[in-house]
Amino acid sequence: MIACSIDKISKMFGGNSLFSELTFQVHQGSRVGLVGANGSGKTSIFKLLTGIESPDSGAIHFKKGMKLGYLAQIPVFPNEMTSRDVLLTVFDELRKIENEMKQLEIKMSNTVDERTLELLLENYGTFQEKFSTNGGYEMEAALLKIANGLGINDLLSKKFADLSGGEKTKVGLGIVLLQQPDLLLLDEPTNHLDLSAIEWLGGYLKEYEGTIIVISHDRYFLDEVVNQILELEDGEINVYHTNYSQFVIQKEERLLKEFQAYEEQQKKIQKMKETIKRLREWANQANPPNAGLHRRARSMEKALERIERLKRPILQKKKMAFQLEESGRSGKDVIIAENISKSFKDKVLFKQLNFSLYYGERAVIVGNNGTGKSTLLKMILGQTTVDEGKLKLGSNVKIGYLSQHYEPIHLEHTVLQEFREEVHVTEGEARNILAGFLFYGYMVYRKVSQLSGGERMRLRLAQLMYQDINLLIVDEPTNHLDIESREVLEDALENFNGTILSVSHDRYFINKLFSKIYWLDNGSLFEFIEEYQIAKEKMAILRSKRETENVVIKASSISQPLKKPKPKSRNIEDIESEINDVEEKIAELNKLMMVEGDLVRLQKYHEEKEKLELKCTALYLELEEYIA
């Protein structure tokens, strides 16, 4: 069944056509990834779907009674409302019914007349049935589930007006998820989430019963969630019934086929043109001129005019020409941290951390929001001080820094002026360099204040390319980049011969570039020399040991990659049987959590489930030892 149908819609923006006569359908229950370069019109499609904007022509049709959910912009609420109050606005109708029920309960307790009591009970029953049918008894449980998953529990008691833009966006995402719409529209939902929240959201969306369309540049997230890709490119939509990784392969195959068809048509057209030319030459050479040959030439010419010309497919889009050049190499020791500690007011971020980064290494710092990842980078950069301990850079270390919130110093400067503030080259040389970063022609005269987040990031990358650096520190560098720009950045970092230290929540980016993971958790720092998923499983086991065995892991020590446990003297069948038992218990808890209305019991089930999942991970790792 079709959830929504887009029929020949067109949209102009700033005098330019975003797309013309765009047509596609979204079927009920599908999970769609809408992808394309920044500025291609993805968000405009969302605004057309929600009615925020209207198409210049064409029509959009929805299944009758369909409820849409979309966070268009940060909502505004009265200053006195907490984040919890804001989330509860989703249940306004249910809360009105709940209030009516309470009023009826008071009336019933004070009524002695049987006939009046009977009418009140009948009225109460009607309200109660409506309250129950619409999930009234699950309001608190639903709110808790979303707040836990998105990691916004600590925001619930804070005034919504006092939150940062990123925090408001997370609460806004919570509102949309609590609405449980039939068609869920998500525009870059992972941008302000940490890794655990991104993974929770991916799992949540996989089980979501409605239809989903998501705009995302997070390739790992798209692979995990979607089963269909809509690619918006050059004002046209191409549909692929698969996840992102397979879409990349299928797109390449499609372009090659289209290019072959284009070349075949060009050969046919050229051959027809040559035949027409020869027929006319022969006709004119005859004495008298041959009218029949002229007719044949004219007939073939009309046939040529009727051919629907294929567009030449672009096999390789213009990408940023980005190559980082390493300055003279630094010494072997690049960063040395000895017993460093940092606190803000009453909150201890970390205490007595020790770590080292050596020349040529690529390390990424991961962990939940608020654990101090960006603070650690700022301490290395000298932007904030160490409370205790020593933090020093090695000899001849020259740092280049790329921040996720890059704010140019001179917002009224043009792109050209801002670039030349950092890179002292002639205007002609500067324009050539900027063209490599997709700033063509008049674009170099645009003011920096008018640039999007992704464009500002491109400008900063252009500056970094010509700076004298051998240690590159990057803080969430992929946040505002589209997929093509991310791939170019990854290639550039891969070819950089210096040392790289990054903070990132992008699992694809982490797995592609980094061999060392520093995991900042609960004031301690742990080191893993493996890909993210394995590090995550080992980190879960460490947490489980701390909780179940009350093991205290000092912040002054870094856990080396966990050694593989020695196989115990028990059968594979015993381990597999235990795994089955644990998985059955997890499945039972999932069923209980779906129907449980009591907040305390739900929290208990949730904690029990988390412990079982940790145990299950440990059992699988143990099983792996026997199989390896």
XYZ file of C-alpha atoms in Angstrom:
628
model
C 0.000 0.000 0.000
C 1.273 3.470 -0.885
C 1.902 5.769 2.093
C 2.593 8.846 -0.032
C 2.859 9.627 -3.715
C 4.821 12.524 -5.232
C 3.562 13.388 -8.694
C 5.589 15.656 -10.991
C 6.512 18.252 -8.352
C 8.788 21.181 -9.229
C 10.489 23.708 -6.971
C 12.535 26.844 -7.598
C 14.853 28.360 -4.990
C 16.662 31.666 -5.406
C 15.888 31.745 -9.105
C 17.355 28.257 -9.636
C 15.471 25.021 -10.211
C 16.002 22.506 -7.397
C 14.048 19.842 -9.270
C 11.476 19.623 -12.032
C 8.591 17.132 -12.402
C 9.953 14.885 -9.658
C 7.944 11.673 -9.258
C 8.307 8.825 -6.741
C 6.283 6.770 -4.263
C 6.886 5.629 -0.697
C 5.187 2.405 0.352
C 3.755 1.817 3.803
C 6.200 0.270 6.249
C 9.288 1.031 4.159
C 12.423 2.608 5.615
C 13.786 5.081 3.101
C 17.126 6.876 3.080
C 17.026 10.166 1.144
C 20.594 10.935 0.060
C 22.308 13.527 -2.113
C 24.856 16.303 -1.975
C 24.334 19.319 0.301
C 22.062 21.816 -1.464
C 20.474 19.220 -3.745
C 17.017 19.817 -2.236
C 16.550 17.011 0.306
C 15.277 19.240 3.131
C 13.055 21.085 0.609
C 11.352 17.758 -0.179
C 10.647 17.311 3.552
C 9.172 20.805 3.750
C 6.933 20.044 0.779
C 5.804 16.757 2.354
C 4.852 18.500 5.599
C 3.156 21.466 3.916
C 5.642 23.995 5.324
C 6.248 24.937 1.682
C 4.201 24.326 -1.459
C 5.447 22.931 -4.776
C 5.517 25.329 -7.729
C 3.708 22.628 -9.701
C 2.654 19.014 -9.246
C 0.899 17.330 -6.332
C 1.599 15.253 -3.207
C -0.922 12.635 -2.054
C -1.030 10.778 1.274
C -2.889 7.736 2.471
C -6.114 8.906 4.116
C -5.724 9.794 7.798
C -1.930 9.570 7.758
C -0.191 11.299 10.672
C 3.188 12.924 9.911
C 6.020 13.597 12.344
C 8.824 16.054 11.523
C 11.156 18.282 13.528
C 11.359 21.265 11.174
C 13.028 23.639 13.601
C 13.644 23.956 17.317
C 10.203 24.463 18.885
C 9.479 27.369 21.247
C 7.871 26.784 24.665
C 7.169 29.023 27.692
C 10.298 29.783 29.745
C 9.074 28.010 32.866
C 8.613 24.631 31.131
C 11.162 21.906 31.824
C 12.265 19.452 29.168
C 10.028 16.875 30.823
C 7.041 19.232 30.504
C 7.931 19.763 26.853
C 8.015 16.025 26.141
C 4.708 15.538 27.943
C 3.007 18.009 25.565
C 2.790 15.056 23.182
C 0.242 13.578 25.582
C -1.861 16.729 26.088
C -5.084 15.041 24.981
C -4.442 12.013 27.183
C -3.599 14.240 30.147
C -6.897 16.082 29.685
C -8.699 12.731 29.804
C -6.644 11.773 32.864
C -7.659 15.021 34.557
C -11.333 14.379 33.717
C -11.001 10.923 35.279
C -9.536 12.402 38.461
C -12.381 14.898 38.674
C -14.892 12.080 38.230
C -13.139 10.054 40.956
C -13.561 12.975 43.368
C -17.233 13.324 42.432
C -17.860 9.582 42.836
C -16.275 9.554 46.286
C -18.631 12.343 47.377
C -21.826 10.977 45.766
C -24.377 8.909 47.668
C -27.220 8.953 45.167
C -27.145 5.590 43.322
C -28.536 6.902 40.037
C -26.030 9.768 39.940
C -23.222 7.375 40.902
C -24.241 5.014 38.127
C -24.085 7.817 35.545
C -20.694 8.943 36.856
C -19.359 5.364 36.668
C -20.632 5.001 33.105
C -18.983 8.282 32.152
C -15.770 7.248 33.926
C -15.714 3.924 32.068
C -15.940 5.730 28.726
C -13.010 7.974 29.618
C -11.018 5.071 31.028
C -11.457 2.965 27.879
C -10.366 5.873 25.705
C -7.407 6.552 28.026
C -6.310 2.919 27.983
C -6.808 2.388 24.220
C -4.648 5.409 23.381
C -1.780 4.360 25.648
C -2.521 6.537 28.644
C -1.152 4.038 31.141
C 2.100 3.796 29.155
C 2.832 7.564 29.015
C 5.562 7.534 31.665
C 7.065 4.305 30.354
C 7.211 5.674 26.799
C 8.823 8.913 27.979
C 11.401 6.991 30.024
C 12.228 4.705 27.096
C 12.882 7.619 24.737
C 14.771 9.693 27.338
C 17.013 6.739 28.246
C 17.671 5.901 24.624
C 18.549 9.438 23.510
C 20.570 10.060 26.656
C 18.528 13.075 27.776
C 17.612 11.949 31.303
C 19.805 14.664 32.788
C 17.944 17.296 30.739
C 14.437 16.406 31.953
C 14.556 18.615 35.050
C 16.238 21.548 33.264
C 14.305 24.441 31.765
C 13.953 23.888 28.032
C 14.743 27.563 27.314
C 18.157 27.205 29.026
C 19.313 24.265 26.881
C 21.876 24.566 24.105
C 20.809 24.269 20.468
C 22.041 20.670 20.292
C 20.232 19.733 23.518
C 16.991 21.296 22.281
C 17.322 19.350 19.045
C 17.645 16.085 21.002
C 14.545 16.886 23.058
C 12.768 17.843 19.817
C 13.697 14.441 18.371
C 12.236 12.886 21.528
C 8.955 14.736 20.878
C 8.738 13.373 17.327
C 9.472 9.793 18.444
C 6.883 9.995 21.236
C 4.249 11.114 18.724
C 4.526 7.719 16.989
C 3.493 9.151 13.598
C 2.494 6.944 10.654
C 5.131 8.684 8.515
C 8.293 9.693 10.377
C 10.539 12.270 8.664
C 14.018 12.572 10.184
C 16.520 15.158 8.930
C 20.058 14.300 10.092
C 18.841 12.754 13.383
C 22.313 11.553 14.470
C 24.067 14.936 14.300
C 23.841 15.792 18.020
C 23.800 12.246 19.412
C 26.672 10.324 20.958
C 27.530 6.781 19.873
C 25.308 4.979 22.382
C 22.301 7.164 21.452
C 22.961 6.664 17.709
C 23.051 2.898 18.207
C 19.871 2.999 20.298
C 18.093 5.085 17.645
C 19.159 2.652 14.933
C 17.706 -0.258 16.898
C 14.528 1.698 17.683
C 13.909 2.571 14.038
C 14.468 -1.014 12.901
C 11.520 -2.034 15.103
C 9.374 1.013 14.241
C 5.974 -0.001 12.870
C 5.363 3.102 10.743
C 6.982 4.400 7.574
C 10.316 6.227 7.811
C 12.110 8.643 5.504
C 15.485 9.727 6.844
C 18.004 12.237 5.502
C 21.433 11.204 6.724
C 25.093 11.330 5.769
C 25.896 8.629 8.349
C 26.654 5.627 6.127
C 26.781 3.083 8.970
C 23.415 4.325 10.285
C 21.852 4.114 6.798
C 23.113 0.553 6.360
C 21.615 -0.359 9.715
C 18.197 1.256 9.288
C 17.011 1.651 5.687
C 15.890 -0.856 3.061
C 15.471 1.649 0.235
C 17.569 4.560 -1.045
C 16.198 7.583 -2.873
C 19.089 9.493 -4.421
C 18.411 13.117 -5.340
C 20.976 14.179 -7.921
C 20.865 16.938 -10.541
C 17.153 17.473 -9.904
C 16.257 13.823 -10.507
C 15.349 10.912 -8.221
C 16.783 7.412 -8.621
C 15.327 4.574 -6.533
C 17.355 1.646 -5.164
C 15.688 -1.115 -3.132
C 18.603 -1.793 -0.807
C 20.777 -0.303 1.944
C 23.502 2.311 1.445
C 26.500 0.038 0.805
C 24.666 -1.921 -1.880
C 23.312 1.333 -3.333
C 26.899 2.490 -3.991
C 27.598 -0.729 -5.928
C 24.279 -0.662 -7.808
C 24.686 3.018 -8.720
C 28.099 2.359 -10.234
C 26.653 -0.546 -12.253
C 23.737 1.631 -13.418
C 26.028 4.473 -14.506
C 28.253 2.096 -16.452
C 25.213 0.647 -18.263
C 23.870 4.139 -18.973
C 27.273 5.223 -20.283
C 27.446 2.182 -22.565
C 23.915 2.938 -23.844
C 24.904 6.589 -24.363
C 28.021 5.600 -26.331
C 26.023 3.144 -28.461
C 23.461 5.833 -29.235
C 26.209 8.322 -30.103
C 27.718 5.781 -32.532
C 24.273 5.230 -34.102
C 23.657 8.992 -34.402
C 27.075 9.548 -35.956
C 26.507 6.710 -38.405
C 23.100 8.148 -39.412
C 24.645 11.615 -39.913
C 27.343 10.152 -42.136
C 24.745 8.195 -44.156
C 22.606 11.335 -44.638
C 25.693 13.246 -45.803
C 26.646 10.517 -48.311
C 23.075 10.219 -49.694
C 22.988 13.965 -50.337
C 26.405 13.886 -51.980
C 25.343 11.013 -54.257
C 22.047 12.715 -55.069
C 23.817 15.966 -56.043
C 26.473 14.168 -58.104
C 23.844 12.544 -60.333
C 22.866 14.275 -63.558
C 20.131 15.247 -63.196
C 20.144 15.295 -59.318
C 18.519 12.138 -57.845
C 15.250 13.118 -56.119
C 14.841 9.622 -54.609
C 18.164 9.847 -52.782
C 17.186 13.302 -51.503
C 13.905 11.842 -50.153
C 15.773 9.015 -48.425
C 18.192 11.531 -46.857
C 15.291 13.697 -45.652
C 13.439 10.664 -44.264
C 16.531 9.561 -42.336
C 17.001 13.130 -41.069
C 13.445 13.112 -39.645
C 14.150 9.749 -37.990
C 17.272 11.268 -36.455
C 15.253 14.211 -35.093
C 12.762 11.811 -33.460
C 15.454 9.985 -31.478
C 15.198 10.784 -27.768
C 18.755 11.766 -26.898
C 20.259 10.113 -23.837
C 22.047 12.372 -21.370
C 25.726 11.691 -20.966
C 26.007 10.179 -17.449
C 28.638 11.724 -15.200
C 30.778 8.853 -13.983
C 32.907 11.040 -11.729
C 31.454 14.079 -9.958
C 33.649 17.051 -9.122
C 35.061 16.517 -5.672
C 37.234 18.515 -3.348
C 40.884 18.356 -4.370
C 42.203 17.903 -0.850
C 45.626 16.592 0.072
C 47.200 17.323 3.428
C 50.933 17.894 3.299
C 52.947 16.945 6.343
C 55.459 19.478 7.617
C 58.848 18.311 8.858
C 58.225 15.296 11.081
C 57.954 15.601 14.831
C 59.842 13.563 17.400
C 58.727 10.044 18.314
C 56.697 11.268 21.326
C 53.892 13.535 20.102
C 51.637 13.840 23.200
C 52.537 12.710 26.712
C 49.873 12.906 29.460
C 50.889 12.081 33.042
C 48.252 11.892 35.793
C 46.129 14.678 34.297
C 42.835 15.662 35.926
C 40.062 18.087 35.020
C 36.933 19.285 36.818
C 34.278 21.889 36.126
C 32.655 23.244 39.295
C 31.518 20.110 41.172
C 31.794 17.753 38.199
C 34.950 15.655 37.840
C 35.457 14.837 34.154
C 38.505 12.638 34.662
C 41.234 12.130 37.216
C 44.868 11.038 36.841
C 44.710 9.994 33.201
C 47.861 8.687 31.540
C 48.309 8.201 27.810
C 50.830 8.661 25.012
C 50.517 9.312 21.303
C 53.454 8.547 19.049
C 54.499 9.855 15.651
C 52.441 8.447 12.765
C 49.692 6.997 14.971
C 45.994 7.573 14.275
C 43.870 7.563 17.399
C 40.206 8.399 17.996
C 38.577 9.317 21.317
C 35.050 7.974 21.797
C 32.548 8.014 24.635
C 29.191 9.436 25.654
C 28.441 13.153 25.505
C 29.676 15.020 28.565
C 32.543 12.633 29.394
C 35.189 15.218 28.449
C 36.345 14.228 24.945
C 36.392 17.749 23.492
C 37.826 19.090 26.758
C 40.733 16.679 26.394
C 41.397 18.047 22.904
C 41.230 21.639 24.176
C 43.800 20.819 26.872
C 46.158 19.445 24.214
C 45.582 22.591 22.130
C 46.286 24.807 25.140
C 42.792 26.317 25.052
C 42.081 25.141 28.600
C 44.397 24.241 31.461
C 45.094 20.980 33.267
C 43.982 20.982 36.927
C 46.585 18.415 37.950
C 49.364 16.440 36.274
C 51.471 17.162 33.202
C 50.464 17.380 29.581
C 53.242 18.079 27.115
C 53.887 17.973 23.385
C 56.965 16.364 21.871
C 59.680 18.146 19.929
C 58.863 19.918 16.648
C 55.111 19.206 16.970
C 53.088 21.539 14.724
C 49.324 21.324 15.238
C 46.504 21.804 12.767
C 43.002 21.921 14.304
C 39.660 21.234 12.673
C 36.655 21.882 14.937
C 33.091 20.720 14.361
C 31.970 24.263 15.294
C 34.438 26.148 13.123
C 33.674 29.850 13.375
C 35.716 32.050 11.017
C 37.141 35.166 12.652
C 35.935 37.624 10.012
C 32.320 36.857 9.103
C 32.125 39.909 6.812
C 35.116 38.751 4.801
C 34.601 37.085 1.446
C 35.680 33.463 1.049
C 38.720 34.720 -0.849
C 39.699 37.216 1.864
C 39.235 34.699 4.685
C 41.339 32.105 2.890
C 44.174 34.580 2.294
C 44.167 35.583 5.996
C 45.676 32.154 6.723
C 47.381 31.321 3.416
C 49.602 34.043 1.964
C 49.358 33.510 -1.793
C 48.362 35.690 -4.753
C 44.669 36.145 -5.594
C 45.037 33.990 -8.707
C 46.705 31.176 -6.751
C 44.047 31.452 -4.032
C 41.217 31.166 -6.585
C 42.824 28.082 -8.127
C 43.138 26.447 -4.700
C 39.560 27.352 -3.703
C 38.225 25.909 -6.968
C 39.651 22.587 -5.805
C 37.368 22.903 -2.777
C 34.289 23.568 -4.948
C 34.330 27.386 -4.569
C 33.960 28.351 -8.226
C 33.673 31.732 -9.947
C 31.510 34.219 -8.067
C 31.339 31.910 -5.008
C 34.748 33.170 -3.826
C 33.122 36.615 -3.313
C 30.345 35.325 -1.068
C 30.552 36.521 2.527
C 31.642 33.943 5.096
C 28.501 34.737 7.133
C 26.401 33.391 4.222
C 28.126 29.993 4.103
C 26.482 26.818 5.364
C 28.168 24.664 8.013
C 29.484 22.306 5.328
C 30.836 25.192 3.217
C 32.641 26.667 6.233
C 34.177 23.268 6.875
C 35.390 23.135 3.256
C 36.958 26.596 3.643
C 38.754 25.484 6.808
C 40.009 22.353 5.035
C 41.400 24.543 2.245
C 43.306 26.597 4.829
C 44.612 23.498 6.614
C 45.950 22.103 3.359
C 48.562 24.853 3.204
C 49.425 25.110 6.898
C 52.690 23.871 8.342
C 51.479 20.867 10.424
C 52.481 17.338 11.453
C 49.813 16.700 14.139
C 46.216 17.005 12.989
C 43.541 17.302 15.706
C 39.972 16.958 14.444
C 36.773 17.267 16.498
C 33.739 15.645 14.825
C 34.968 16.661 11.343
C 32.241 14.821 9.395
C 29.242 16.445 11.107
C 28.384 19.016 8.414
C 29.799 17.233 5.374
C 27.797 15.312 2.798
C 28.849 11.767 1.958
C 31.030 12.675 -1.031
C 32.908 15.295 1.017
C 33.343 12.790 3.862
C 34.904 10.327 1.445
C 37.338 12.976 0.164
C 38.265 13.944 3.745
C 38.827 10.274 4.619
C 41.074 9.802 1.587
C 43.075 12.907 2.532
C 43.515 11.785 6.150
C 44.465 8.301 4.958
C 47.279 9.788 2.871
C 48.516 12.146 5.617
C 51.888 10.930 6.914
C 51.764 12.792 10.225
C 49.902 11.992 13.451
C 46.107 12.242 13.798
C 43.981 12.542 16.941
C 40.218 12.775 16.518
C 36.930 12.810 18.390
C 34.146 11.192 16.387
C 30.725 9.540 16.596
C 30.859 8.405 12.952
C 31.358 4.618 13.082
C 32.184 4.352 9.376
C 34.820 7.094 9.723
C 36.263 5.414 12.842
C 36.548 1.964 11.266
C 38.084 3.278 8.054
C 40.844 5.428 9.554
C 41.738 4.584 13.127
C 43.693 1.639 14.479
C 43.689 2.911 18.072
C 40.561 3.759 20.074
C 40.677 5.669 23.362
C 37.385 5.084 25.200
C 36.587 7.745 27.811
C 34.128 6.280 30.287
C 33.185 7.318 33.800
C 36.382 9.293 34.356
C 38.682 6.534 33.061
C 40.457 6.098 29.741
C 40.786 2.713 28.033
C 42.825 1.825 24.979
C 41.786 -0.681 22.304
C 43.732 -1.702 19.204
C 40.857 -3.017 17.081
C 37.786 -1.942 15.170
C 34.949 -0.151 16.905
C 32.450 -3.011 17.283
C 34.953 -5.297 19.037
C 36.116 -2.425 21.254
C 32.489 -1.729 22.161
C 31.920 -5.355 23.196
C 35.063 -5.390 25.320
C 34.105 -2.077 26.892
C 30.722 -3.557 27.801
C 32.463 -6.451 29.557
C 34.646 -4.019 31.520
C 31.548 -2.089 32.627
C 29.831 -5.328 33.591
C 32.790 -6.350 35.740
C 32.756 -2.989 37.487
C 29.043 -3.291 38.232
C 28.728 -6.978 39.096
C 32.059 -7.528 40.856
C 32.415 -3.987 42.225
C 35.838 -3.751 40.584
C 37.363 -0.285 40.864
C 39.380 0.641 37.751
C 41.646 3.546 38.558
C 41.608 6.497 36.203
C 45.400 6.552 36.248
C 45.584 3.317 34.257
C 44.735 2.637 30.662
C 43.407 -0.782 29.828
C 45.507 -2.316 27.091
C 43.585 -4.312 24.496
C 41.817 -7.007 26.437
C 43.634 -10.299 26.247
C 41.600 -13.145 24.855
C 40.330 -15.300 27.717
C 41.810 -18.741 27.969
C 39.260 -21.392 27.030
C 37.655 -22.966 30.047
C 37.180 -26.683 30.355
C 33.574 -26.904 29.205
C 31.866 -27.948 25.983
C 30.786 -25.691 23.112
C 27.298 -27.179 23.539
C 27.175 -25.899 27.140
C 28.048 -22.345 26.045
C 25.520 -22.428 23.190
C 22.841 -23.725 25.575
C 23.589 -20.896 28.028
C 23.419 -18.341 25.180
C 19.995 -19.693 24.176
C 18.756 -19.424 27.782
C 19.969 -15.823 28.093
C 18.467 -14.818 24.726
C 15.113 -16.363 25.717
C 15.139 -14.330 28.953
C 15.918 -11.157 26.963
C 13.000 -11.909 24.604
C 10.672 -12.427 27.606
C 11.769 -9.101 29.110
C 11.139 -7.351 25.772
C 7.561 -8.660 25.798
C 7.041 -7.559 29.411
C 8.420 -4.080 28.676
C 6.030 -3.620 25.754
C 2.955 -3.963 27.995
C 4.266 -2.756 31.369
C 2.697 0.490 32.560
C 4.365 0.824 35.946
C 7.454 3.068 35.769
C 9.356 1.373 38.615
C 8.871 -2.139 37.235
C 9.786 -0.958 33.721
C 13.060 0.490 35.014
C 13.785 -2.808 36.786
C 13.140 -4.787 33.585
C 15.372 -2.399 31.636
C 18.288 -2.829 34.070
C 17.865 -6.609 34.103
C 17.832 -6.683 30.299
C 21.063 -4.633 30.103
C 22.844 -7.089 32.432
C 21.649 -10.059 30.373
C 22.839 -8.409 27.152
C 26.303 -7.885 28.667
C 26.356 -11.532 29.761
C 25.311 -12.609 26.262
C 28.164 -10.603 24.703
C 30.665 -12.232 27.063
C 29.346 -15.713 26.185
C 29.664 -15.048 22.460
C 33.268 -13.913 22.955
C 33.944 -17.085 24.960
C 32.350 -19.200 22.204
C 34.561 -17.439 19.646
C 37.639 -18.747 21.488
C 36.577 -22.358 20.930
C 35.651 -21.811 17.283
C 38.804 -19.801 16.357
